[in-house]
Amino acid sequence: MPSRKELANAIRALSMDAVQKANSGHPGAPMGMADIAEVLWRDFLKHNPTNPQWADRDRFILSNGHGSMLIYSLLHLTGYDLSIEDLKSFRQLHSKTPGHPELGYTPGIETTTGPLGQGVTNAVGMAIAEKSLAAQFNREGHDIVDHHTYTFLGDGCLMEGISHEACSLAGTLGLGKLIAFWDDNGISIDGDVDGWFTDNTQQRFAAYGWHVISVDGHNSEEIKAAIIAAKSETTKPTIICCKTIIGFGSPAKQGTHNCHGAPLGADEIIATRKALGWNYGDFEIPADIYSGWDNKEQGQAQEQSWDDKFAAYASAHPELAAEYKRRINSEFPAQWAEKSSAYIEELQANSDNIATRKASQNCIEAFSAMLPEMLGGSADLAPSNLTMWSGTKAITATDASGNYLHYGVREFAMSAIVNGLALHRGFIPFGATFLMFMEYARNGLRMSALMKQRAIQVFTHDSIGLGEDGPTHQPVEQIASLRLTPNMNTWRPCDSVESAVSWKSAIERVDGPTSLIFSRQNLQPQPRDAQQLADVAKGGYVLLDSTTPAEIILIATGSEVQLAVEAHAELTAQGKAVRVVSLPCTDVFETQSAQYKESVLPASVAKRVAIEAGIADYWYKYVGLNGKVIGMTTFGESAPAELLFEMFGFTVKNVVETANSL
């Protein structure tokens, strides 16, 4: 059997060879963390390369995703479907080894990492999911949910503010099965971090309530002992602070920023092979090294052991076992479609003049009763976001069986934790804050869309209608920003019915995230016939029409739909032929057939007015350059909402005058 150093050197060799061939990448971190990875992956990590999606596998997250050749080397060596040719295609078009780990490209990759700090935050979400599922499903003698979440992170992850948000909450929740490894190499792209990063990380994490261990990151026995100690501490997450040398083995470049984000160079690679005693060619791994790394047989045995355990669980608790499988497989209960549709039909028959944030709360109440996997939360704004319901039970350090997370004022961490919960499977997670503060969470939302995850975000207080809190709290450009994000569905409903349809759409969408945008102020319910009710789910539909072919179309969303409805009455009284189109989700509307879109917005009707209390520019794609938009072109002001709407032109009078000007 090869020595530990020889096994770790295989990672170093593959990493420096792949980066050199691509003439792009980051060899330093993989070479520096190779010894830590060897101990973790060969001695502790529970995984099956022949079934990367095995439900009770340990999760491994490379938060410092620039070191992607570390995880690609590990996946290749342990037996995943990642060939040596795939490693040779590192960073090339359509390869299975992109520059940063990308979910869906490479078997064994649990999440997309690269934006520093988000990987460790995804890991917090996964650890919460494991702890909560275990509390909900495990029974005496039947621990069917029992795995760890491991994450590697670097100085950059710790400097990013999101790591503070996430790790603080992880300590509070007592995530004992979360184990982080800090690559303490003292180097970032600019050089020695002593010039800009002098935190006492050990004391910082101790203050969060973490278990803190410090080791020599190149001493395998110390690393092994640390992991054993970390796994024995079940009430706290653990950070293992690993003092390492970046680019370990490179005679001229180790310990410097010169090996952080650039190839070593052909001559230096020759020197490094000699220094490491690695007497093999480019991308050459000897058979005994492969044999020492191969985890297929052990992984299959571990999964079979779990299968046997689950069979015993299913025999003792058949209903729980069936429910667990349904949730892990993201399947809906048998009566979901019927019951959710019936709820929406009842709302159409009997709905009140309420704010859509209240309508959203009513939806959560109704749908959570049908879907126990719904796991909500808010960034310290639950009384305003209205995300708590009668069945709310908070997840705590001592009881994780609940369905609600108090995120505190941590919008960015919330968005990435929701991603981690979604990635883990078993939950339909949602977070909430004011729409304005999606700005703090923006990159987490982008990652939801990039990874195609069912991550739902509830954004309330959706416009200048927020009122007296003023422009710091009044969103203007945020709705347009969300709509411009690829693969993000953004709904802004006008009443209880559209709110329910938007929630149903978000829940049923399994290939991407949804942002639900709700009002603070009360909105009137709109009458609809059966066809209109069905068409709400298409993202846009004709809410009111004229008895003769329309000569002008009013397009609106949210609170402004009522303005369009009232303007329709006045314009009709003036003899105009007017159509009102409610367009609550442009993203879904754009996926409809050309025939349907033409039936709603016929090209022959060029006179169009869009009305939305958000940035005006977005709407020219629907009204054309000759149409008019009643929207925002500036920030708001601090005043009662009704005065602001009048000041910025959101009045029936202005809608009528604008329509007539066409």
XYZ file of C-alpha atoms in Angstrom:
662
model
C 0.000 0.000 0.000
C 1.386 3.421 -0.922
C 2.114 5.828 1.905
C -0.203 8.679 2.807
C 2.248 11.158 1.278
C 2.307 9.242 -1.995
C -1.489 9.167 -2.091
C -1.668 12.900 -1.360
C 0.978 13.584 -3.992
C -1.341 12.102 -6.610
C -3.667 15.070 -5.940
C -0.762 17.482 -6.223
C 0.444 15.984 -9.488
C -2.991 15.915 -11.143
C -3.723 19.456 -9.989
C -0.524 21.014 -11.257
C -0.706 19.040 -14.534
C -4.314 20.046 -15.277
C -3.729 23.719 -14.494
C -0.588 23.708 -16.621
C -2.364 22.077 -19.576
C -5.226 24.578 -19.352
C -2.750 27.418 -18.796
C -5.295 28.642 -16.280
C -6.336 27.830 -12.747
C -5.292 27.652 -9.113
C -2.791 24.910 -8.219
C -1.783 26.275 -4.816
C -4.814 25.317 -2.727
C -5.104 21.717 -4.010
C -1.402 21.155 -3.388
C -1.624 22.678 0.077
C -4.772 20.810 1.164
C -3.897 17.432 -0.348
C -2.860 15.893 2.981
C -6.089 17.001 4.685
C -8.161 15.662 1.788
C -6.375 12.308 1.819
C -7.199 11.686 5.474
C -10.798 12.859 5.219
C -11.705 11.081 1.988
C -9.916 7.793 2.667
C -10.561 7.398 6.394
C -13.868 9.122 7.099
C -15.995 10.295 4.171
C -19.081 8.126 3.636
C -19.822 8.160 -0.088
C -20.471 5.826 -2.999
C -18.823 6.797 -6.307
C -21.211 4.495 -8.194
C -24.242 6.332 -6.783
C -23.384 9.997 -6.123
C -26.994 10.763 -5.083
C -27.267 8.168 -2.292
C -29.484 9.883 0.253
C -27.443 9.254 3.420
C -24.024 10.075 1.975
C -21.807 12.580 3.710
C -21.773 15.938 1.957
C -18.443 17.458 0.952
C -18.313 21.129 -0.071
C -15.239 22.869 -1.468
C -16.091 26.405 -0.406
C -12.787 27.739 -1.750
C -13.969 26.626 -5.166
C -11.062 28.158 -7.070
C -9.139 25.087 -5.903
C -11.429 22.942 -8.032
C -8.698 20.569 -9.177
C -8.620 19.294 -5.596
C -12.156 17.941 -5.783
C -11.825 16.830 -9.412
C -8.726 14.843 -8.457
C -10.533 13.293 -5.499
C -13.554 12.320 -7.572
C -11.362 10.811 -10.281
C -9.138 8.894 -7.882
C -11.947 7.481 -5.737
C -13.873 6.092 -8.698
C -16.508 8.578 -9.845
C -17.417 8.824 -13.511
C -14.681 11.368 -14.160
C -11.918 10.106 -16.416
C -8.324 11.172 -16.838
C -9.395 12.647 -20.174
C -11.914 14.777 -18.294
C -9.086 16.096 -16.114
C -7.074 16.865 -19.220
C -10.043 18.959 -20.410
C -9.957 21.140 -17.285
C -11.503 24.565 -17.919
C -12.360 23.740 -21.534
C -15.697 24.264 -23.295
C -18.340 21.632 -22.460
C -15.965 19.682 -20.220
C -16.988 17.937 -17.002
C -14.282 19.909 -15.195
C -15.192 23.613 -15.404
C -13.044 26.281 -13.800
C -15.063 26.242 -10.593
C -17.174 23.312 -9.385
C -20.574 23.529 -11.092
C -23.608 21.559 -9.974
C -24.836 19.267 -12.733
C -21.594 19.125 -14.710
C -19.593 16.686 -12.610
C -20.801 13.613 -10.687
C -20.137 14.093 -6.983
C -20.309 17.895 -6.961
C -22.869 18.899 -4.321
C -23.089 22.615 -5.060
C -21.650 25.321 -7.285
C -18.842 27.137 -5.505
C -16.571 29.989 -6.426
C -18.223 33.069 -4.913
C -16.299 32.825 -1.656
C -18.179 32.161 1.564
C -21.262 30.749 -0.102
C -20.012 27.159 -0.089
C -19.614 27.056 3.676
C -23.038 28.714 3.946
C -24.583 26.065 1.674
C -22.952 23.555 4.010
C -24.706 25.161 6.979
C -28.000 24.721 5.128
C -27.211 21.077 4.418
C -26.290 20.472 8.048
C -29.568 22.060 9.161
C -31.411 19.798 6.725
C -29.673 16.700 8.094
C -30.372 17.639 11.688
C -34.013 18.489 11.019
C -34.717 15.391 8.904
C -33.117 13.229 11.598
C -35.314 14.820 14.254
C -38.429 14.306 12.145
C -37.807 10.769 10.881
C -35.350 8.873 13.089
C -36.852 6.569 15.673
C -35.307 4.553 18.479
C -33.022 1.962 16.929
C -33.523 3.392 13.445
C -31.151 6.243 12.586
C -31.855 6.417 8.857
C -30.679 10.048 8.641
C -27.134 10.045 9.967
C -24.477 11.797 7.924
C -21.956 14.602 8.252
C -21.369 17.744 6.230
C -17.715 18.545 5.600
C -16.473 21.762 4.044
C -13.056 23.087 3.069
C -12.651 26.867 3.198
C -9.894 29.404 2.804
C -8.972 32.862 4.033
C -11.183 34.440 1.377
C -14.258 32.594 2.655
C -13.526 33.878 6.150
C -13.036 37.444 4.958
C -16.384 37.486 3.148
C -19.072 38.777 5.498
C -21.456 35.940 4.663
C -19.229 33.535 6.604
C -19.861 35.541 9.775
C -23.619 35.449 9.225
C -23.694 31.724 8.500
C -21.186 30.496 11.061
C -22.762 32.580 13.812
C -26.127 30.922 13.138
C -24.520 27.474 12.850
C -23.114 27.864 16.351
C -26.456 28.979 17.729
C -28.197 25.975 16.174
C -25.600 23.546 17.531
C -24.905 21.832 14.201
C -22.749 19.049 15.615
C -22.413 17.214 12.304
C -20.918 20.202 10.481
C -17.122 20.027 10.265
C -15.124 22.763 8.522
C -11.442 22.698 7.563
C -9.749 26.080 7.311
C -6.810 26.166 4.911
C -4.674 28.536 6.956
C -1.939 29.199 4.407
C -1.679 32.961 4.934
C -1.770 33.752 1.209
C -4.349 35.307 -1.108
C -4.030 36.608 -4.658
C -2.494 39.904 -3.512
C 0.125 38.181 -1.363
C 0.664 37.674 2.363
C -2.676 38.248 4.120
C -0.987 39.739 7.189
C -1.433 43.074 5.463
C -5.240 42.823 5.456
C -6.437 39.790 7.431
C -5.228 39.550 11.018
C -8.351 38.177 12.718
C -7.906 35.618 15.461
C -10.014 32.997 13.702
C -9.820 30.513 16.567
C -11.242 33.017 19.040
C -13.804 34.183 16.504
C -15.238 30.702 16.062
C -15.053 29.939 19.768
C -17.176 33.053 20.288
C -19.720 31.655 17.802
C -19.991 28.528 19.937
C -17.937 26.275 17.685
C -15.553 23.503 18.702
C -12.099 24.716 17.618
C -9.089 22.490 16.884
C -5.721 23.546 15.456
C -3.403 21.160 13.583
C -0.465 20.959 11.243
C -2.223 20.568 7.904
C 0.556 18.340 6.612
C 0.594 15.956 9.595
C -1.780 13.122 8.795
C -1.947 11.780 12.344
C -2.880 15.198 13.746
C -5.536 15.604 11.058
C -6.986 12.164 11.778
C -7.101 12.783 15.525
C -8.792 16.140 14.916
C -11.541 14.590 12.778
C -12.171 11.911 15.419
C -12.456 14.650 18.051
C -14.739 16.692 15.792
C -17.090 13.752 15.227
C -17.230 13.060 18.956
C -18.469 16.617 19.651
C -22.158 16.322 18.795
C -23.485 19.588 20.233
C -21.277 22.054 18.357
C -20.011 22.492 14.820
C -16.245 22.090 14.543
C -13.626 24.081 12.689
C -10.265 22.398 12.223
C -7.686 25.113 11.652
C -5.060 23.569 9.384
C -1.729 25.373 9.084
C -0.602 24.632 5.538
C 1.865 25.688 2.889
C 0.189 26.819 -0.303
C 1.629 25.041 -3.342
C 3.260 22.439 -1.091
C 6.131 20.733 -2.933
C 6.954 23.501 -5.386
C 10.551 24.507 -4.567
C 10.370 28.029 -5.969
C 6.722 28.922 -5.482
C 5.337 27.188 -2.391
C 4.315 29.568 0.354
C 3.861 32.473 -2.073
C 1.032 34.038 -4.030
C 2.789 33.029 -7.258
C 1.150 29.587 -7.084
C -2.283 30.831 -6.022
C -3.899 31.654 -9.333
C -1.459 30.738 -12.088
C 0.208 27.612 -13.505
C 3.525 26.628 -11.944
C 5.262 26.531 -15.331
C 6.848 23.559 -17.062
C 10.276 23.881 -15.423
C 8.802 24.308 -11.961
C 6.602 21.256 -12.436
C 9.706 19.191 -13.215
C 11.349 20.543 -10.068
C 8.208 19.831 -8.037
C 8.031 16.222 -9.205
C 11.613 15.783 -8.097
C 11.023 17.446 -4.724
C 7.961 15.270 -4.061
C 9.634 12.114 -5.329
C 6.857 11.743 -7.899
C 8.593 9.865 -10.694
C 5.742 9.699 -13.176
C 4.770 11.576 -16.317
C 2.017 14.106 -16.913
C -1.385 12.779 -15.755
C 0.218 9.418 -14.966
C -1.096 7.626 -11.881
C 0.325 4.181 -11.089
C -2.017 1.265 -10.423
C -1.180 0.945 -6.731
C -2.070 4.605 -6.164
C -5.414 4.093 -7.908
C -6.002 0.992 -5.804
C -5.220 2.893 -2.617
C -7.757 5.578 -3.489
C -10.578 3.494 -5.010
C -13.720 3.751 -2.873
C -16.251 1.983 -5.083
C -16.343 -1.302 -3.174
C -16.447 0.323 0.249
C -19.004 2.891 -0.901
C -21.309 0.205 -2.266
C -21.010 -1.711 0.994
C -21.857 1.412 3.009
C -24.904 2.092 0.869
C -26.021 -1.534 1.105
C -25.712 -1.354 4.868
C -27.940 1.716 4.825
C -30.411 -0.018 2.497
C -30.666 -2.870 4.998
C -31.147 -0.387 7.818
C -33.861 1.414 5.847
C -35.646 -1.862 5.099
C -35.840 -2.552 8.827
C -37.093 0.986 9.397
C -39.748 0.567 6.692
C -40.901 -2.642 8.325
C -41.213 -0.984 11.726
C -42.497 2.401 10.490
C -43.982 1.976 6.997
C -45.795 5.309 6.846
C -42.740 7.265 7.949
C -40.556 5.393 5.472
C -42.925 6.161 2.598
C -43.081 9.821 3.604
C -39.286 10.030 3.842
C -38.873 8.575 0.342
C -41.527 10.939 -1.048
C -39.791 13.972 0.363
C -36.248 12.971 -0.562
C -37.430 12.285 -4.112
C -39.200 15.693 -4.291
C -42.548 14.058 -5.025
C -45.903 15.636 -4.176
C -48.577 13.994 -2.016
C -51.339 12.272 -3.965
C -53.933 14.951 -3.229
C -51.698 18.002 -3.749
C -52.967 19.049 -7.185
C -56.604 18.638 -6.267
C -56.409 20.321 -2.864
C -54.248 23.259 -3.983
C -56.497 23.974 -6.954
C -59.575 23.778 -4.746
C -58.000 26.325 -2.387
C -57.439 28.759 -5.265
C -60.998 28.299 -6.556
C -62.361 28.996 -3.077
C -60.290 32.186 -2.903
C -61.728 33.362 -6.205
C -65.228 32.860 -4.829
C -64.506 34.389 -1.431
C -61.515 36.663 -0.948
C -61.010 39.792 1.087
C -59.544 43.233 0.547
C -56.174 42.430 2.139
C -52.504 43.081 1.527
C -50.863 40.444 -0.611
C -48.349 39.843 2.199
C -51.358 38.712 4.270
C -52.620 36.689 1.317
C -49.183 35.070 1.214
C -49.425 34.151 4.880
C -52.810 32.567 4.203
C -51.230 30.538 1.403
C -48.430 29.356 3.678
C -51.061 28.317 6.219
C -53.012 26.349 3.615
C -50.144 24.808 1.675
C -48.001 23.843 4.681
C -50.886 21.706 5.891
C -50.632 19.800 2.603
C -46.818 19.833 2.467
C -45.031 19.162 5.771
C -41.711 19.594 3.945
C -42.208 23.358 3.750
C -39.476 24.990 5.835
C -39.833 28.732 6.208
C -37.930 31.569 7.738
C -37.411 35.300 7.778
C -34.480 37.642 8.317
C -35.872 39.052 11.570
C -39.003 40.446 9.903
C -41.591 37.734 10.454
C -44.234 40.118 11.890
C -43.884 42.258 8.740
C -43.213 39.552 6.148
C -46.020 37.454 7.701
C -44.155 34.187 7.229
C -45.262 32.487 10.448
C -48.435 30.415 10.574
C -50.446 28.446 13.122
C -48.266 25.365 12.660
C -44.966 27.205 13.021
C -42.367 25.484 15.167
C -38.893 26.992 15.352
C -35.808 24.859 14.815
C -33.452 25.177 17.785
C -30.212 23.639 18.971
C -32.076 21.233 21.242
C -35.091 20.497 19.034
C -34.593 20.456 15.278
C -37.934 18.836 14.438
C -39.553 22.172 13.541
C -40.358 23.870 10.248
C -39.139 27.427 10.767
C -35.768 29.172 10.962
C -35.258 32.489 12.685
C -32.410 33.761 10.511
C -31.833 36.961 12.428
C -30.650 39.951 10.422
C -28.715 37.786 7.972
C -30.243 38.217 4.513
C -27.225 36.985 2.533
C -26.693 33.913 4.685
C -30.416 33.201 4.531
C -30.389 33.073 0.739
C -27.414 30.685 0.632
C -28.724 28.541 3.505
C -32.006 28.190 1.619
C -29.897 26.981 -1.318
C -28.215 24.430 0.933
C -31.573 23.189 2.220
C -32.830 22.818 -1.344
C -29.668 21.046 -2.477
C -29.859 18.554 0.365
C -33.425 17.499 -0.551
C -36.284 16.711 1.796
C -37.570 20.278 2.127
C -39.257 23.055 0.183
C -37.419 25.987 1.758
C -38.305 29.661 1.699
C -36.820 32.781 3.210
C -38.206 36.285 3.563
C -37.256 39.918 3.943
C -38.266 43.329 2.604
C -37.821 43.576 -1.162
C -35.282 46.356 -0.664
C -33.012 44.023 1.271
C -32.773 41.449 -1.464
C -29.772 43.608 -2.313
C -27.919 42.018 0.600
C -28.860 38.569 -0.730
C -28.471 39.207 -4.464
C -25.573 36.829 -5.138
C -27.248 34.026 -3.216
C -30.327 34.481 -5.400
C -28.152 34.400 -8.492
C -26.659 31.114 -7.314
C -30.175 29.678 -6.813
C -30.902 30.453 -10.442
C -27.538 29.233 -11.696
C -27.976 25.912 -9.884
C -31.653 25.549 -10.872
C -32.756 25.005 -7.283
C -36.263 25.257 -5.849
C -35.362 28.095 -3.506
C -38.310 30.377 -2.750
C -37.847 33.946 -1.555
C -40.678 36.037 -0.147
C -40.182 39.785 -0.588
C -42.725 42.133 0.997
C -43.092 45.921 1.101
C -42.737 45.994 -2.637
C -42.719 49.662 -3.669
C -42.922 53.302 -2.621
C -46.148 52.086 -1.001
C -43.885 51.316 1.952
C -44.374 54.968 2.786
C -42.815 56.794 5.703
C -39.659 54.655 6.027
C -38.439 56.519 2.985
C -36.188 55.800 0.007
C -33.719 53.643 1.945
C -36.518 51.095 2.349
C -38.509 51.735 -0.834
C -37.509 49.391 -3.679
C -37.325 50.862 -7.172
C -34.926 48.874 -9.363
C -35.123 45.550 -7.489
C -38.061 43.957 -9.334
C -36.447 44.622 -12.707
C -33.172 43.191 -11.412
C -34.890 39.971 -10.380
C -36.694 39.695 -13.710
C -33.407 40.152 -15.553
C -31.798 37.246 -13.680
C -31.770 34.182 -15.954
C -33.885 31.260 -14.707
C -35.473 33.309 -11.903
C -39.277 33.448 -11.880
C -40.526 36.690 -10.346
C -44.194 37.075 -9.378
C -45.880 40.303 -8.295
C -49.536 39.390 -7.707
C -52.432 41.849 -7.519
C -54.709 40.043 -5.041
C -55.239 36.879 -2.997
C -55.916 34.696 -6.011
C -52.808 35.711 -7.916
C -50.850 35.335 -4.656
C -52.037 31.748 -4.275
C -51.267 30.936 -7.896
C -47.792 32.392 -7.495
C -47.146 30.286 -4.395
C -48.409 27.158 -6.141
C -46.188 27.895 -9.126
C -43.138 28.384 -6.894
C -43.790 25.146 -5.013
C -44.322 23.098 -8.163
C -41.280 24.517 -9.948
C -38.478 22.027 -9.365
C -35.979 23.417 -11.878
C -35.359 26.901 -10.534
C -36.019 29.543 -7.884
C -38.937 31.907 -7.502
C -39.173 35.384 -6.002
C -42.620 36.250 -4.643
C -43.217 39.983 -4.265
C -46.018 41.161 -1.993
C -47.536 44.461 -0.946
C -47.755 46.124 2.428
C -51.044 47.859 1.593
C -54.444 46.250 1.100
C -55.428 45.377 -2.475
C -58.897 44.747 -3.828
C -59.831 41.264 -5.072
C -60.441 41.071 -8.821
C -63.356 39.184 -10.406
C -62.427 36.449 -12.908
C -64.245 33.791 -14.844
C -63.016 30.186 -14.975
C -60.820 30.759 -18.019
C -59.190 33.826 -16.534
C -58.556 31.919 -13.319
C -56.815 29.165 -15.286
C -54.791 31.723 -17.235
C -53.287 33.349 -14.138
C -50.824 30.448 -14.008
C -49.583 31.468 -17.462
C -48.026 34.587 -15.974
C -50.186 37.072 -17.875
C -53.793 37.225 -19.033
C -56.619 39.521 -20.061
C -58.311 40.705 -16.893
C -60.743 43.188 -18.510
C -61.601 43.716 -22.148
C -63.778 45.872 -24.380
C -66.871 44.823 -26.282
C -65.155 45.813 -29.531
C -61.533 45.110 -30.534
C -59.222 46.958 -28.176
C -57.541 50.127 -29.374
C -55.340 50.498 -26.280
C -53.898 48.071 -23.729
C -53.164 48.857 -20.104
C -50.566 46.483 -18.594
C -50.079 46.349 -14.842
C -48.877 44.236 -11.923
C -49.457 44.175 -8.184
C -51.065 47.192 -6.581
C -51.196 49.007 -9.912
C -53.679 46.539 -11.419
C -56.471 48.296 -9.535
C -55.406 51.603 -11.118
C -55.695 50.011 -14.546
C -59.119 48.585 -13.681
C -60.434 51.978 -12.563
C -58.887 53.716 -15.577
C -60.576 51.113 -17.792
C -63.954 52.223 -16.428
C -63.269 55.906 -17.097
C -61.830 55.348 -20.557
C -64.708 53.049 -21.477
C -67.132 55.757 -20.384
C -65.291 58.082 -22.759
C -65.967 55.664 -25.603
C -62.523 54.094 -25.749
C -62.007 50.363 -26.390
C -59.615 49.341 -23.620
C -58.051 46.056 -22.531
C -56.451 45.492 -19.117
C -53.722 42.862 -18.930
C -52.504 41.637 -15.569
C -48.917 40.440 -15.963
C -47.893 39.077 -12.546
C -44.972 36.990 -13.870
C -43.296 38.066 -17.088
C -40.878 35.119 -16.808
C -43.669 32.545 -16.978
C -45.570 34.575 -19.573
C -42.541 34.506 -21.879
C -42.557 30.695 -21.836
C -46.080 30.525 -23.266
C -46.788 29.815 -26.915
C -46.520 32.624 -29.430
C -50.221 32.147 -30.123
C -51.179 32.663 -26.485
C -48.949 35.721 -26.059
C -50.425 37.233 -29.209
C -53.937 36.623 -27.863
C -53.076 38.627 -24.746
C -50.919 41.333 -26.306
C -51.866 41.484 -30.013
C -49.213 43.117 -32.153
C -51.926 45.066 -33.963
C -52.573 47.131 -30.822
C -49.576 49.423 -30.628
C -51.084 51.870 -28.140
C -49.988 50.535 -24.777
C -49.423 51.857 -21.273
C -47.551 49.879 -18.591
C -48.120 50.780 -14.950
C -45.834 49.574 -12.170
C -44.362 51.285 -9.128
C -40.885 50.067 -10.065
C -38.216 51.076 -12.539
C -39.867 52.190 -15.789
C -37.249 51.054 -18.293
C -38.073 47.344 -18.011
C -41.534 47.815 -19.496
C -40.552 49.185 -22.891
C -40.147 45.591 -24.084
C -43.941 45.314 -23.778
C -45.151 48.775 -24.754
C -42.597 49.559 -27.466
C -40.737 52.800 -27.927
C -43.978 54.575 -28.835
C -45.815 53.342 -25.768
C -45.896 54.979 -22.367
C -44.719 53.717 -18.980
C -45.950 55.021 -15.660
C -43.108 53.927 -13.449
C -40.215 55.107 -11.352
C -37.205 56.928 -12.759
C -35.910 58.211 -9.408
C -35.727 56.983 -5.835
C -38.695 57.536 -3.541
C -39.329 59.942 -0.676
C -40.385 59.701 2.950
C -44.127 60.351 3.227
C -47.423 58.482 3.610
C -47.954 56.051 0.758
C -51.015 57.763 -0.701
C -49.098 61.039 -1.074
C -46.182 59.268 -2.737
C -48.407 57.490 -5.250
C -49.935 60.828 -6.191
C -46.561 62.554 -6.364
C -45.095 59.918 -8.701
C -48.146 59.677 -10.944
C -49.730 56.439 -9.768
C -53.288 57.773 -9.964
C -56.299 56.919 -12.076
C -56.268 60.446 -13.439
C -52.676 60.103 -14.679
C -53.351 56.685 -16.202
C -56.351 58.068 -18.095
C -54.442 61.136 -19.269
C -51.473 59.025 -20.359
C -53.733 56.643 -22.268
C -55.499 59.517 -23.976
C -52.153 61.046 -24.937
C -51.661 58.027 -27.204
